[in-house]
C-alpha cells in the first residue's frame, strides 16, 4: 500500500536548541522554587504532603482560635511576635521534615554531580536550599498572622489610627517570623545536610532544640539572674524569645541580655549559613 | 578551534598521589574515546574538564574556555553523564529531566519540550512518566544520558556509559552514542576501559595509562598507518607441497616483509605496487589466489604493539567485535 497523506511518519530527527539560555541566576531561582514546592510536598505524592500540611493546619487553627478569642474578650490575647514564639516547637518539627526533604533527596541518591555539572555553583545550591526552607517557614508563620490581622481588621470597628497600629504590629510580627525562619531554618538545613538518610536528618534537626531544652529549663529557673541569662542562650528558641522581649515587649525587664540574644541569633544564622555552604563544597562530585 | 586542549596538565591529590601527569593533548570535534584501565585517570580528566577539580599545574581549555575561571560558561555548554548511580528513585524521568533542563538555563516550556524530545531520542518516550526507581539498569543509563543532553550541549562527557549493561544493552547504548555524535552533531568524549567498545564508534582515541598520555590520534590515522594485505592461496591444486610457503619465499625475495599467520600471508601495504607484485608473483608461480584483501588492524593491536609493556600488562581489555 502506498503511503497516504495520513500515514506519513513525521520524524523530524534531532533539533538543535536555538532558544534563550537563561544562565546561573535563573538556574538558582528554578532550584529555589523547586525546593520550596517540594517543602510542601507539591509535585510529590500524597504522603509527602501529610506532615507539612498537618503542621500548617495546626498553626492555622491556633491563629483562628486566637482571632476568635480576641474578638470575644475584646483585648489582645497574643501579639504577632508572641505568636511566632508560641508555635516555636511546631516550627522546629516542620523544619525537621522540610529540611530533611529538600536536602537528603539529593544527597542520598547522589544527585549532586548532576547539579554541579550545570551553571550553578555549590554555593548557589546551598543558598537556594537554605532560602527555600527559610521561605517555607516564613509562609508557615506569616500566613496565620495575616489571618489574625484579617480577623481583627474586619470583625471589629477599628479607627484609622488603630488600623495603622495593627499594620505596624503585623509588620513587626512578620519581621520577627523572618528571624525565626532564618535561625531555625539555617540550623535545620545544616543539620539535615549532614545525613543522607531522611529520618536521621530529621532527628538531627530537632536535636539542638530538644537536647538543650532540659538544661535551658533548669538554668532559667535558677535564682541567680546571671544563670538565667546564660540559660536563655543555651537554646535557639529561648534566644528568639529574648529577642522578642528586647524588641517588641514594652514591659519587659530583660535588660542588656536582650541585645546579646539579638547578637547571638544573628551570629548563629551567619555561622550555620556559612557552615552549610562549606558542607556543600566538601561533597564529592 | 580544538574541542579540548591541554598543556602539561597535572593533577595531584596529594604529594604522593598523582592522578594526571604532564598530559598534553589537543582533540578535534567528533566522538572521542578516552580509554584506559580503571584508575588510569579518565574520570579525573573529565572532572577537570567540568571545572570540578582545578589542575595542580598546566593549562586546559574546553570549547576554548577555561573550566576553572569560566566554569559557569563551560558547564552551560557541556553535558555530563556520571559513572555512578545519580538518579532520585521517586520522580519520573520526564520530571527529573525537565527540572535539570531548567537548571541548565532552559525556560520552563522549552525545558518540558526538550525533556520529552530527549527522552524520545534515547528511547524512553513511553515510560517517561514512570518513577525512575522502577527502571532497569539500561533505562537508568538512558535517563542519565537524556539529562546530559537536555540542554543541547556542544560537548557531551560520558563516563563509562555502558557500565552494568548486558551485551545487547551495550550495543544499543553504543549505537545511540554514535547516532548522537554523527546525526545530532554533538561532540562526545566517551570514557571506557573497553577499547574494543569505543573504537567501533569513535573518530579519535585518547589513551591514558597511570595518569600519562599513551597515545592520541584519529582512529583512521591509527588504522591506516598499519594497513596490511592478507593473502590466502588454494592448497592442494597441484603436487607442490605448501604453495603458501613458496609464495612467501618469492615475495621475500622481492623485498617484501612477509609474515605468515596460520594459512594466510600478511604483507605490509607500504608501496603502491604491492598489489601488482603479489599478483605478478602468483601468476608467475601459477598459484591460484583464494583471497587478497586489505586488513585493518583493530586499534587494540596497535596499542599493544606500540606500548607492549603498559596497556597489555595493566589489563586494558577489548570486547569482541560483534
Coordinates of C-alpha atoms in Angstrom, one line a residue, chain A residues 11-17 20-24 26-27 30-31 33-34 43-44 105 109-111 113-122 284-285, chain B residues 47 52 72 75-76 80 82 85-88 90-91 95 99-100 102-108 110 114 120-121 147 150-154 184-186:
Chain A
X11 CA 10.3 12.0 12.3
X12 CA 12.0 15.4 12.4
X13 CA 15.2 13.9 13.8
X14 CA 17.2 15.8 16.3
X15 CA 16.6 19.5 16.6
X16 CA 19.3 21.8 17.9
X17 CA 18.0 24.2 20.6
X20 CA 17.4 31.5 25.1
X21 CA 19.7 30.1 27.7
X22 CA 18.9 31.9 30.9
X23 CA 22.1 31.2 32.9
X24 CA 23.0 31.0 36.5
X26 CA 17.7 31.6 36.6
X27 CA 19.1 28.2 37.5
X30 CA 14.5 27.4 39.5
X31 CA 16.2 25.3 42.1
X33 CA 11.2 27.3 43.6
X34 CA 11.5 23.5 43.0
X43 CA 4.8 17.8 42.8
X44 CA 5.2 14.8 45.1
X105 CA 16.7 13.6 48.5
X109 CA 20.6 9.4 45.6
X110 CA 23.9 11.1 44.7
X111 CA 22.2 13.6 42.5
X113 CA 27.0 15.8 40.5
X114 CA 24.1 16.4 38.1
X115 CA 23.6 19.9 39.6
X116 CA 27.3 20.8 39.9
X117 CA 27.8 19.9 36.2
X118 CA 25.4 22.8 35.4
X119 CA 25.9 26.5 35.5
X120 CA 25.1 27.0 39.2
X121 CA 27.9 26.7 41.8
X122 CA 27.9 24.7 45.0
X284 CA 32.3 14.7 46.3
X285 CA 31.2 15.2 42.8
Chain B
X47 CA 36.2 16.3 36.3
X52 CA 35.2 20.3 39.4
X72 CA 29.7 28.5 34.6
X75 CA 29.0 23.9 32.2
X76 CA 26.3 25.7 30.3
X80 CA 27.8 15.3 31.9
X82 CA 28.4 10.4 35.6
X85 CA 24.0 6.0 40.0
X86 CA 22.8 9.5 40.4
X87 CA 19.0 9.4 39.9
X88 CA 16.5 10.0 42.6
X90 CA 10.8 8.6 43.3
X91 CA 10.5 11.1 40.5
X95 CA 10.0 15.4 35.7
X99 CA 13.9 20.1 36.2
X100 CA 17.5 19.6 35.3
X102 CA 15.7 24.3 33.8
X103 CA 18.8 24.2 36.0
X104 CA 20.8 24.3 32.7
X105 CA 19.0 27.5 31.8
X106 CA 16.1 26.4 29.6
X107 CA 12.9 28.3 30.1
X108 CA 10.0 26.3 31.6
X110 CA 11.4 24.7 26.5
X114 CA 13.2 19.3 25.3
X120 CA 12.2 10.1 22.9
X121 CA 15.7 10.1 21.3
X147 CA 19.6 14.6 31.4
X150 CA 18.5 18.0 27.5
X151 CA 20.0 21.5 27.1
X152 CA 21.5 20.6 23.7
X153 CA 25.2 20.9 24.7
X154 CA 28.1 21.3 22.3
X184 CA 22.9 15.1 16.1
X185 CA 26.2 16.9 15.6
X186 CA 27.2 16.9 19.3

